[in-house]
Amino acid sequence: MGIIGAGPAGLALANSLEQLGISTVVLEKYSRAHVESRARAGLIEHRTVAFLDSLGLSGRLRAEGVPHASCEFRYRGESFSIPYGELAGGYEHYVYPQQFLVRDLADAYLERGGRLYFSHPVTGVDVDSAVISAQSAADGAELVVECDFVAGCDGFHGVSRQAVPAERLGAFSKRYEFGWLAVLAQAPPSTKEIVYALHEDGFAGHMLRTPTVSRYYLQCPVGDSADNWSDARIWEALERRLAVPGWELSTGPVIEKAVLDMRSYVAERMDHRKLFLVGDSAHIITPAGGKGMNLAIADAQELAAGLRAHYADGESGRLAGYSATCLSRVWQAQEFSHWMLQLLHAPEPGSGEREFMHRLQLSRLSQLRSVPSYAAMFANSYVGVV
Ligand code: APR
């Protein structure tokens, strides 16, 4: 199996296949240091943890990650928590930074003798012969890998999706009418639970990463620049939007800030001849709800199961159903992420519907707060049970 990309999808797939006795080669565009320092997601669903458990790959995650089963909503100076773990039948999330998981998966793969070529951008994929061409970033030497199948785990900007004809790929996408300023700061968490705040200035979120580093999100206009957000402006906006009586925000140096393009994209087919698209190469989702990395790893798990059935049992039905199985989960997650955004985002100022929408949001929040079956629906989707 030729695997393009050493992100969560590529490395989960590579480890899983090696354990099944299916040999793999992984080609990654960037250096190991670069790949292991990219701070991105951090919320790991119980299903992802269970998969990593089954591969014996969850040791550090379980030792250093922190289980979470409750989150908080804030609006108009009020707050309430939803014990989503309990409501969803006892499941919980782990908070563990994506780059740590990538490091753990790379370590495990290399320790078992996996062939992982960092700094080898793939330049071409032949979907009929399953031949991959890559080039060493160090000396330009060409590397050609002949495989049975290719897994395109190269993210949204990779090359593998380009090998699928547009009419087969289909593609559904949505661009949201706001951006998110994503901030990573050297600041201890000011909360024990993830906080989602609805405010007339726009959404604010306080996410958790480690005891010394926290992630925050602030709704901002589309096309805004991170340069417009000084540290002082970031902390002032977070303080205002997240405010509830008696609560204090811990601050610290901002390490990273970027305006995210808030969009979603789903390919209609995730396979073409001998190529399978896995994770972000086939679908991207907004960060709302923390689903992106979990979907990527779930794709890898499904593909590994399909390949196992193909090689061990000579049965190709599961592999043939790979795309449909993954897309059903992907659309469920898209719907949830969209629901979260509708719940929490202030419509653009000047929009005639602003007040109407705001009142719908307040009604949703009040139902979440006081109607157990409504909260249970949220909990199941958030945790990823349904
Ligand atoms: N050749 C080889 N590798 C490539 C190429 C290429 N031409 N293009 C991209 N890559 C590599 C990237 O450098 C990256 O390491 O593919 C990897 C893709 O990893 P991710 O973008 O992390 O995608 P995926 O594994 O699907 O995980 C999705 O990561 O970005 C988050 O929000 C996203 O949480 C989601 C998760």
GROMACS .gro file of C-alpha atoms and ligand atoms in nm:
model
  422
    1MET     CA    1   0.000   0.000   0.000
    2GLY     CA    2   0.144   0.337  -0.095
    3ILE     CA    3   0.045   0.609   0.147
    4ILE     CA    4   0.080   0.975   0.056
    5GLY     CA    5   0.104   1.200   0.360
    6ALA     CA    6   0.209   1.147   0.721
    7GLY     CA    7  -0.072   1.331   0.898
    8PRO     CA    8  -0.317   1.158   1.134
    9ALA     CA    9  -0.489   0.973   0.847
   10GLY     CA   10  -0.173   0.844   0.678
   11LEU     CA   11   0.000   0.738   0.998
   12ALA     CA   12  -0.308   0.571   1.150
   13LEU     CA   13  -0.356   0.378   0.827
   14ALA     CA   14   0.012   0.282   0.800
   15ASN     CA   15   0.025   0.149   1.156
   16SER     CA   16  -0.300  -0.037   1.118
   17LEU     CA   17  -0.201  -0.204   0.791
   18GLU     CA   18   0.143  -0.305   0.918
   19GLN     CA   19  -0.026  -0.478   1.212
   20LEU     CA   20  -0.246  -0.664   0.967
   21GLY     CA   21   0.063  -0.779   0.779
   22ILE     CA   22  -0.002  -0.553   0.478
   23SER     CA   23   0.320  -0.378   0.382
   24THR     CA   24   0.324  -0.003   0.344
   25VAL     CA   25   0.539   0.286   0.229
   26VAL     CA   26   0.464   0.640   0.345
   27LEU     CA   27   0.578   0.945   0.148
   28GLU     CA   28   0.559   1.281   0.324
   29LYS     CA   29   0.627   1.620   0.169
   30TYR     CA   30   0.776   1.788   0.477
   31SER     CA   31   1.047   1.709   0.732
   32ARG     CA   32   0.971   1.518   1.048
   33ALA     CA   33   1.032   1.828   1.262
   34HIS     CA   34   0.783   2.027   1.056
   35VAL     CA   35   0.513   1.760   1.064
   36GLU     CA   36   0.546   1.706   1.438
   37SER     CA   37   0.526   2.075   1.524
   38ARG     CA   38   0.205   2.166   1.338
   39ALA     CA   39  -0.044   2.260   1.608
   40ARG     CA   40  -0.396   2.191   1.487
   41ALA     CA   41  -0.683   1.991   1.637
   42GLY     CA   42  -0.692   1.852   1.990
   43LEU     CA   43  -1.024   1.685   2.064
   44ILE     CA   44  -1.009   1.308   2.026
   45GLU     CA   45  -1.333   1.114   2.023
   46HIS     CA   46  -1.383   0.794   2.223
   47ARG     CA   47  -1.417   0.597   1.898
   48THR     CA   48  -1.078   0.721   1.781
   49VAL     CA   49  -0.927   0.636   2.118
   50ALA     CA   50  -1.079   0.286   2.102
   51PHE     CA   51  -0.926   0.233   1.758
   52LEU     CA   52  -0.586   0.350   1.882
   53ASP     CA   53  -0.628   0.123   2.186
   54SER     CA   54  -0.689  -0.172   1.956
   55LEU     CA   55  -0.363  -0.096   1.778
   56GLY     CA   56  -0.173  -0.049   2.106
   57LEU     CA   57  -0.105   0.313   2.011
   58SER     CA   58  -0.286   0.504   2.282
   59GLY     CA   59  -0.028   0.476   2.564
   60ARG     CA   60   0.090   0.837   2.571
   61LEU     CA   61  -0.251   0.974   2.481
   62ARG     CA   62  -0.408   0.799   2.778
   63ALA     CA   63  -0.118   0.894   3.008
   64GLU     CA   64  -0.083   1.260   2.908
   65GLY     CA   65  -0.419   1.345   2.751
   66VAL     CA   66  -0.705   1.460   2.967
   67PRO     CA   67  -1.050   1.300   2.950
   68HIS     CA   68  -1.342   1.543   2.917
   69ALA     CA   69  -1.711   1.474   2.944
   70SER     CA   70  -1.862   1.818   2.992
   71CYS     CA   71  -1.855   2.152   2.810
   72GLU     CA   72  -1.986   2.498   2.885
   73PHE     CA   73  -2.200   2.747   2.695
   74ARG     CA   74  -2.201   3.119   2.776
   75TYR     CA   75  -2.428   3.399   2.663
   76ARG     CA   76  -2.536   3.734   2.802
   77GLY     CA   77  -2.324   3.685   3.113
   78GLU     CA   78  -2.488   3.351   3.192
   79SER     CA   79  -2.338   3.007   3.168
   80PHE     CA   80  -2.438   2.645   3.187
   81SER     CA   81  -2.262   2.313   3.142
   82ILE     CA   82  -2.372   2.012   2.946
   83PRO     CA   83  -2.250   1.680   3.087
   84TYR     CA   84  -2.238   1.533   2.738
   85GLY     CA   85  -2.047   1.222   2.842
   86GLU     CA   86  -2.317   1.117   3.084
   87LEU     CA   87  -2.598   1.215   2.845
   88ALA     CA   88  -2.439   1.012   2.566
   89GLY     CA   89  -2.408   0.695   2.768
   90GLY     CA   90  -2.078   0.738   2.947
   91TYR     CA   91  -1.850   0.828   2.658
   92GLU     CA   92  -1.586   1.096   2.682
   93HIS     CA   93  -1.333   1.288   2.476
   94TYR     CA   94  -0.963   1.314   2.524
   95VAL     CA   95  -0.791   1.645   2.489
   96TYR     CA   96  -0.451   1.572   2.334
   97PRO     CA   97  -0.280   1.793   2.076
   98GLN     CA   98  -0.281   1.656   1.720
   99GLN     CA   99   0.093   1.706   1.676
  100PHE     CA  100   0.162   1.485   1.981
  101LEU     CA  101  -0.053   1.211   1.830
  102VAL     CA  102   0.127   1.247   1.496
  103ARG     CA  103   0.460   1.211   1.680
  104ASP     CA  104   0.338   0.900   1.867
  105LEU     CA  105   0.211   0.739   1.546
  106ALA     CA  106   0.532   0.819   1.357
  107ASP     CA  107   0.743   0.677   1.644
  108ALA     CA  108   0.539   0.357   1.656
  109TYR     CA  109   0.551   0.311   1.279
  110LEU     CA  110   0.927   0.365   1.258
  111GLU     CA  111   0.991   0.141   1.558
  112ARG     CA  112   0.826  -0.149   1.383
  113GLY     CA  113   1.044  -0.091   1.078
  114GLY     CA  114   0.793   0.111   0.875
  115ARG     CA  115   0.922   0.284   0.564
  116LEU     CA  116   0.851   0.652   0.608
  117TYR     CA  117   1.017   0.897   0.370
  118PHE     CA  118   0.999   1.250   0.507
  119SER     CA  119   1.085   1.544   0.277
  120HIS     CA  120   0.963   1.347  -0.026
  121PRO     CA  121   0.680   1.538  -0.194
  122VAL     CA  122   0.474   1.320  -0.423
  123THR     CA  123   0.460   1.464  -0.772
  124GLY     CA  124   0.238   1.214  -0.950
  125VAL     CA  125  -0.001   0.925  -0.895
  126ASP     CA  126  -0.108   0.675  -1.162
  127VAL     CA  127  -0.449   0.553  -1.051
  128ASP     CA  128  -0.451   0.255  -1.293
  129SER     CA  129  -0.112   0.109  -1.212
  130ALA     CA  130  -0.088   0.240  -0.852
  131VAL     CA  131   0.254   0.386  -0.917
  132ILE     CA  132   0.357   0.688  -0.711
  133SER     CA  133   0.637   0.928  -0.807
  134ALA     CA  134   0.808   1.142  -0.547
  135GLN     CA  135   1.115   1.360  -0.536
  136SER     CA  136   1.363   1.402  -0.254
  137ALA     CA  137   1.359   1.761  -0.129
  138ALA     CA  138   1.726   1.722  -0.032
  139ASP     CA  139   1.884   1.623  -0.363
  140GLY     CA  140   1.601   1.607  -0.616
  141ALA     CA  141   1.643   1.229  -0.660
  142GLU     CA  142   1.331   1.063  -0.796
  143LEU     CA  143   1.163   0.784  -0.603
  144VAL     CA  144   0.910   0.559  -0.775
  145VAL     CA  145   0.693   0.327  -0.565
  146GLU     CA  146   0.488   0.048  -0.723
  147CYS     CA  147   0.196  -0.065  -0.510
  148ASP     CA  148  -0.130  -0.259  -0.518
  149PHE     CA  149  -0.327   0.044  -0.401
  150VAL     CA  150  -0.263   0.407  -0.314
  151ALA     CA  151  -0.406   0.594  -0.016
  152GLY     CA  152  -0.421   0.970  -0.070
  153CYS     CA  153  -0.379   1.097   0.285
  154ASP     CA  154  -0.224   1.423   0.173
  155GLY     CA  155  -0.470   1.672   0.311
  156PHE     CA  156  -0.684   1.927   0.134
  157HIS     CA  157  -0.398   2.080  -0.066
  158GLY     CA  158  -0.234   1.754  -0.165
  159VAL     CA  159  -0.195   1.600  -0.509
  160SER     CA  160  -0.401   1.282  -0.489
  161ARG     CA  161  -0.745   1.441  -0.529
  162GLN     CA  162  -0.625   1.592  -0.857
  163ALA     CA  163  -0.588   1.238  -0.993
  164VAL     CA  164  -0.964   1.187  -0.974
  165PRO     CA  165  -1.165   1.321  -1.269
  166ALA     CA  166  -1.387   1.612  -1.169
  167GLU     CA  167  -1.705   1.433  -1.279
  168ARG     CA  168  -1.632   1.137  -1.051
  169LEU     CA  169  -1.511   1.347  -0.763
  170GLY     CA  170  -1.823   1.557  -0.760
  171ALA     CA  171  -1.784   1.806  -0.476
  172PHE     CA  172  -2.013   1.989  -0.244
  173SER     CA  173  -1.890   2.290  -0.060
  174LYS     CA  174  -1.998   2.571   0.161
  175ARG     CA  175  -1.819   2.889   0.253
  176TYR     CA  176  -1.936   3.063   0.568
  177GLU     CA  177  -1.994   3.435   0.584
  178PHE     CA  178  -1.753   3.483   0.874
  179GLY     CA  179  -1.395   3.388   0.958
  180TRP     CA  180  -1.242   3.255   1.275
  181LEU     CA  181  -0.927   3.398   1.421
  182ALA     CA  182  -0.750   3.093   1.565
  183VAL     CA  183  -0.513   3.180   1.847
  184LEU     CA  184  -0.264   2.961   2.029
  185ALA     CA  185  -0.118   3.118   2.344
  186GLN     CA  186   0.132   3.030   2.610
  187ALA     CA  187  -0.137   3.065   2.874
  188PRO     CA  188  -0.278   2.815   3.122
  189PRO     CA  189  -0.642   2.728   3.066
  190SER     CA  190  -0.887   2.964   3.237
  191THR     CA  191  -1.149   2.691   3.247
  192LYS     CA  192  -1.177   2.322   3.319
  193GLU     CA  193  -1.417   2.264   3.030
  194ILE     CA  194  -1.424   2.380   2.671
  195VAL     CA  195  -1.626   2.702   2.653
  196TYR     CA  196  -1.846   2.815   2.362
  197ALA     CA  197  -1.974   3.172   2.391
  198LEU     CA  198  -2.241   3.348   2.193
  199HIS     CA  199  -2.193   3.725   2.196
  200GLU     CA  200  -2.327   4.012   1.991
  201ASP     CA  201  -1.970   4.092   1.879
  202GLY     CA  202  -1.939   3.736   1.754
  203PHE     CA  203  -1.856   3.386   1.873
  204ALA     CA  204  -1.567   3.319   2.112
  205GLY     CA  205  -1.434   2.978   2.207
  206HIS     CA  206  -1.188   2.868   2.471
  207MET     CA  207  -1.042   2.527   2.386
  208LEU     CA  208  -0.798   2.322   2.589
  209ARG     CA  209  -0.462   2.185   2.485
  210THR     CA  210  -0.204   2.143   2.765
  211PRO     CA  211  -0.153   2.286   3.118
  212THR     CA  212   0.054   2.570   2.970
  213VAL     CA  213  -0.090   2.623   2.621
  214SER     CA  214  -0.448   2.708   2.525
  215ARG     CA  215  -0.637   2.752   2.201
  216TYR     CA  216  -0.897   3.025   2.145
  217TYR     CA  217  -1.125   3.120   1.857
  218LEU     CA  218  -1.281   3.456   1.779
  219GLN     CA  219  -1.536   3.518   1.506
  220CYS     CA  220  -1.406   3.784   1.268
  221PRO     CA  221  -1.505   3.915   0.926
  222VAL     CA  222  -1.423   3.707   0.618
  223GLY     CA  223  -1.091   3.824   0.473
  224ASP     CA  224  -0.975   3.979   0.801
  225SER     CA  225  -0.602   3.964   0.862
  226ALA     CA  226  -0.439   3.825   1.174
  227ASP     CA  227  -0.217   4.136   1.166
  228ASN     CA  228  -0.523   4.337   1.264
  229TRP     CA  229  -0.530   4.147   1.592
  230SER     CA  230  -0.265   4.263   1.837
  231ASP     CA  231  -0.221   4.055   2.153
  232ALA     CA  232  -0.400   4.329   2.348
  233ARG     CA  233  -0.697   4.326   2.110
  234ILE     CA  234  -0.719   3.945   2.125
  235TRP     CA  235  -0.724   3.934   2.505
  236GLU     CA  236  -0.967   4.225   2.527
  237ALA     CA  237  -1.208   4.056   2.282
  238LEU     CA  238  -1.184   3.721   2.462
  239GLU     CA  239  -1.243   3.887   2.798
  240ARG     CA  240  -1.552   4.067   2.670
  241ARG     CA  241  -1.708   3.783   2.474
  242LEU     CA  242  -1.640   3.513   2.732
  243ALA     CA  243  -1.733   3.725   3.036
  244VAL     CA  244  -1.942   3.579   3.316
  245PRO     CA  245  -1.947   3.720   3.669
  246GLY     CA  246  -1.656   3.612   3.885
  247TRP     CA  247  -1.458   3.457   3.600
  248GLU     CA  248  -1.105   3.559   3.512
  249LEU     CA  249  -0.912   3.502   3.192
  250SER     CA  250  -0.546   3.400   3.227
  251THR     CA  251  -0.337   3.560   2.956
  252GLY     CA  252   0.010   3.502   2.813
  253PRO     CA  253   0.214   3.548   2.498
  254VAL     CA  254   0.035   3.462   2.174
  255ILE     CA  255   0.237   3.190   1.995
  256GLU     CA  256   0.034   3.161   1.675
  257LYS     CA  257  -0.260   3.344   1.519
  258ALA     CA  258  -0.427   3.292   1.184
  259VAL     CA  259  -0.760   3.371   1.024
  260LEU     CA  260  -0.924   3.046   0.916
  261ASP     CA  261  -1.121   3.030   0.599
  262MET     CA  262  -1.442   2.881   0.734
  263ARG     CA  263  -1.552   2.635   0.473
  264SER     CA  264  -1.661   2.280   0.427
  265TYR     CA  265  -1.602   2.052   0.131
  266VAL     CA  266  -1.708   1.695   0.064
  267ALA     CA  267  -1.612   1.490  -0.240
  268GLU     CA  268  -1.893   1.274  -0.371
  269ARG     CA  269  -1.663   0.976  -0.424
  270MET     CA  270  -1.360   0.892  -0.214
  271ASP     CA  271  -1.220   0.625  -0.444
  272HIS     CA  272  -1.114   0.598  -0.804
  273ARG     CA  273  -0.961   0.285  -0.958
  274LYS     CA  274  -0.667   0.199  -0.729
  275LEU     CA  275  -0.672   0.524  -0.536
  276PHE     CA  276  -0.855   0.586  -0.208
  277LEU     CA  277  -0.886   0.935  -0.066
  278VAL     CA  278  -0.860   0.944   0.312
  279GLY     CA  279  -0.927   1.232   0.554
  280ASP     CA  280  -0.883   1.595   0.452
  281SER     CA  281  -0.796   1.501   0.094
  282ALA     CA  282  -1.162   1.403   0.048
  283HIS     CA  283  -1.343   1.630   0.290
  284ILE     CA  284  -1.279   1.927   0.512
  285ILE     CA  285  -1.497   2.053   0.790
  286THR     CA  286  -1.491   2.366   1.002
  287PRO     CA  287  -1.329   2.332   1.344
  288ALA     CA  288  -1.669   2.372   1.514
  289GLY     CA  289  -1.735   2.044   1.696
  290GLY     CA  290  -1.378   1.913   1.667
  291LYS     CA  291  -1.454   1.650   1.404
  292GLY     CA  292  -1.181   1.685   1.135
  293MET     CA  293  -0.907   1.468   1.279
  294ASN     CA  294  -1.156   1.209   1.406
  295LEU     CA  295  -1.311   1.173   1.061
  296ALA     CA  296  -0.967   1.135   0.907
  297ILE     CA  297  -0.876   0.852   1.145
  298ALA     CA  298  -1.219   0.689   1.102
  299ASP     CA  299  -1.158   0.682   0.724
  300ALA     CA  300  -0.822   0.515   0.786
  301GLN     CA  301  -0.987   0.257   1.011
  302GLU     CA  302  -1.252   0.177   0.749
  303LEU     CA  303  -0.998   0.151   0.468
  304ALA     CA  304  -0.780  -0.080   0.676
  305ALA     CA  305  -1.083  -0.304   0.743
  306GLY     CA  306  -1.165  -0.312   0.372
  307LEU     CA  307  -0.809  -0.402   0.278
  308ARG     CA  308  -0.797  -0.671   0.545
  309ALA     CA  309  -1.112  -0.831   0.402
  310HIS     CA  310  -0.966  -0.801   0.051
  311TYR     CA  311  -0.632  -0.966   0.131
  312ALA     CA  312  -0.721  -1.208   0.410
  313ASP     CA  313  -1.065  -1.325   0.298
  314GLY     CA  314  -1.061  -1.245  -0.074
  315GLU     CA  315  -1.377  -1.045  -0.013
  316SER     CA  316  -1.398  -0.705  -0.180
  317GLY     CA  317  -1.742  -0.580  -0.071
  318ARG     CA  318  -1.618  -0.373   0.220
  319LEU     CA  319  -1.351  -0.206   0.008
  320ALA     CA  320  -1.610  -0.133  -0.259
  321GLY     CA  321  -1.830   0.026   0.006
  322TYR     CA  322  -1.547   0.236   0.153
  323SER     CA  323  -1.662   0.563   0.002
  324ALA     CA  324  -2.030   0.525   0.096
  325THR     CA  325  -1.953   0.411   0.452
  326CYS     CA  326  -1.719   0.704   0.518
  327LEU     CA  327  -1.941   0.964   0.353
  328SER     CA  328  -2.238   0.877   0.569
  329ARG     CA  329  -2.031   0.957   0.880
  330VAL     CA  330  -1.882   1.264   0.714
  331TRP     CA  331  -2.224   1.413   0.634
  332GLN     CA  332  -2.341   1.352   0.989
  333ALA     CA  333  -2.040   1.542   1.117
  334GLN     CA  334  -2.094   1.821   0.863
  335GLU     CA  335  -2.451   1.859   0.977
  336PHE     CA  336  -2.340   1.883   1.338
  337SER     CA  337  -2.065   2.133   1.267
  338HIS     CA  338  -2.309   2.347   1.068
  339TRP     CA  339  -2.558   2.329   1.355
  340MET     CA  340  -2.291   2.444   1.601
  341LEU     CA  341  -2.201   2.738   1.379
  342GLN     CA  342  -2.563   2.841   1.343
  343LEU     CA  343  -2.602   2.821   1.717
  344LEU     CA  344  -2.303   3.035   1.800
  345HIS     CA  345  -2.239   3.289   1.526
  346ALA     CA  346  -2.360   3.641   1.528
  347PRO     CA  347  -2.494   3.723   1.181
  348GLU     CA  348  -2.312   4.008   1.008
  349PRO     CA  349  -2.407   4.356   1.138
  350GLY     CA  350  -2.655   4.528   0.915
  351SER     CA  351  -2.829   4.207   0.823
  352GLY     CA  352  -3.202   4.254   0.864
  353GLU     CA  353  -3.228   3.906   1.004
  354ARG     CA  354  -2.974   3.964   1.275
  355GLU     CA  355  -3.217   4.008   1.563
  356PHE     CA  356  -3.444   3.730   1.441
  357MET     CA  357  -3.151   3.489   1.415
  358HIS     CA  358  -3.022   3.596   1.753
  359ARG     CA  359  -3.352   3.510   1.915
  360LEU     CA  360  -3.351   3.169   1.748
  361GLN     CA  361  -3.006   3.115   1.894
  362LEU     CA  362  -3.121   3.213   2.241
  363SER     CA  363  -3.409   2.971   2.209
  364ARG     CA  364  -3.174   2.691   2.106
  365LEU     CA  365  -2.949   2.764   2.401
  366SER     CA  366  -3.239   2.763   2.639
  367GLN     CA  367  -3.358   2.428   2.502
  368LEU     CA  368  -3.007   2.289   2.536
  369ARG     CA  369  -3.007   2.408   2.893
  370SER     CA  370  -3.346   2.285   3.000
  371VAL     CA  371  -3.472   2.008   2.769
  372PRO     CA  372  -3.283   1.685   2.844
  373SER     CA  373  -3.374   1.514   2.515
  374TYR     CA  374  -3.248   1.818   2.319
  375ALA     CA  375  -2.925   1.817   2.518
  376ALA     CA  376  -2.892   1.441   2.462
  377MET     CA  377  -2.913   1.494   2.088
  378PHE     CA  378  -2.628   1.745   2.109
  379ALA     CA  379  -2.433   1.510   2.336
  380ASN     CA  380  -2.460   1.213   2.100
  381SER     CA  381  -2.341   1.414   1.803
  382TYR     CA  382  -2.064   1.588   1.996
  383VAL     CA  383  -1.928   1.265   2.136
  384GLY     CA  384  -1.974   1.090   1.804
  385VAL     CA  385  -2.206   0.808   1.915
  386VAL     CA  386  -2.455   0.852   1.635
  387APR     N1  387   0.332   1.455  -0.104
  387APR     C1  388   0.347   1.400   0.019
  387APR     N2  389   0.284   1.445   0.128
  387APR     C2  390   0.201   1.549   0.112
  387APR     C3  391   0.178   1.610  -0.013
  387APR     C4  392   0.249   1.559  -0.124
  387APR     N3  393   0.236   1.611  -0.246
  387APR     N4  394   0.089   1.711   0.005
  387APR     C5  395   0.058   1.714   0.135
  387APR     N5  396   0.126   1.617   0.201
  387APR     C6  397   0.125   1.586   0.345
  387APR     C7  398   0.118   1.707   0.435
  387APR     O1  399   0.245   1.765   0.453
  387APR     C8  400   0.062   1.648   0.563
  387APR     O2  401   0.164   1.599   0.647
  387APR     O3  402   0.006   1.514   0.376
  387APR     C9  403  -0.024   1.531   0.514
  387APR    C10  404  -0.171   1.558   0.530
  387APR     O4  405  -0.202   1.568   0.666
  387APR     P1  406  -0.327   1.652   0.722
  387APR     O5  407  -0.340   1.779   0.647
  387APR     O6  408  -0.309   1.660   0.870
  387APR     O7  409  -0.454   1.563   0.682
  387APR     P2  410  -0.517   1.432   0.748
  387APR     O8  411  -0.414   1.331   0.784
  387APR     O9  412  -0.629   1.395   0.658
  387APR    O10  413  -0.577   1.482   0.887
  387APR    C11  414  -0.686   1.571   0.894
  387APR    O11  415  -0.570   1.726   1.028
  387APR    O12  416  -0.544   1.943   0.955
  387APR    C12  417  -0.611   1.865   1.039
  387APR    O13  418  -0.817   1.972   1.066
  387APR    C13  419  -0.753   1.866   1.005
  387APR    O14  420  -0.794   1.755   1.196
  387APR    C14  421  -0.792   1.737   1.057
  387APR    C15  422  -0.680   1.644   1.025
   0.00000   0.00000   0.00000
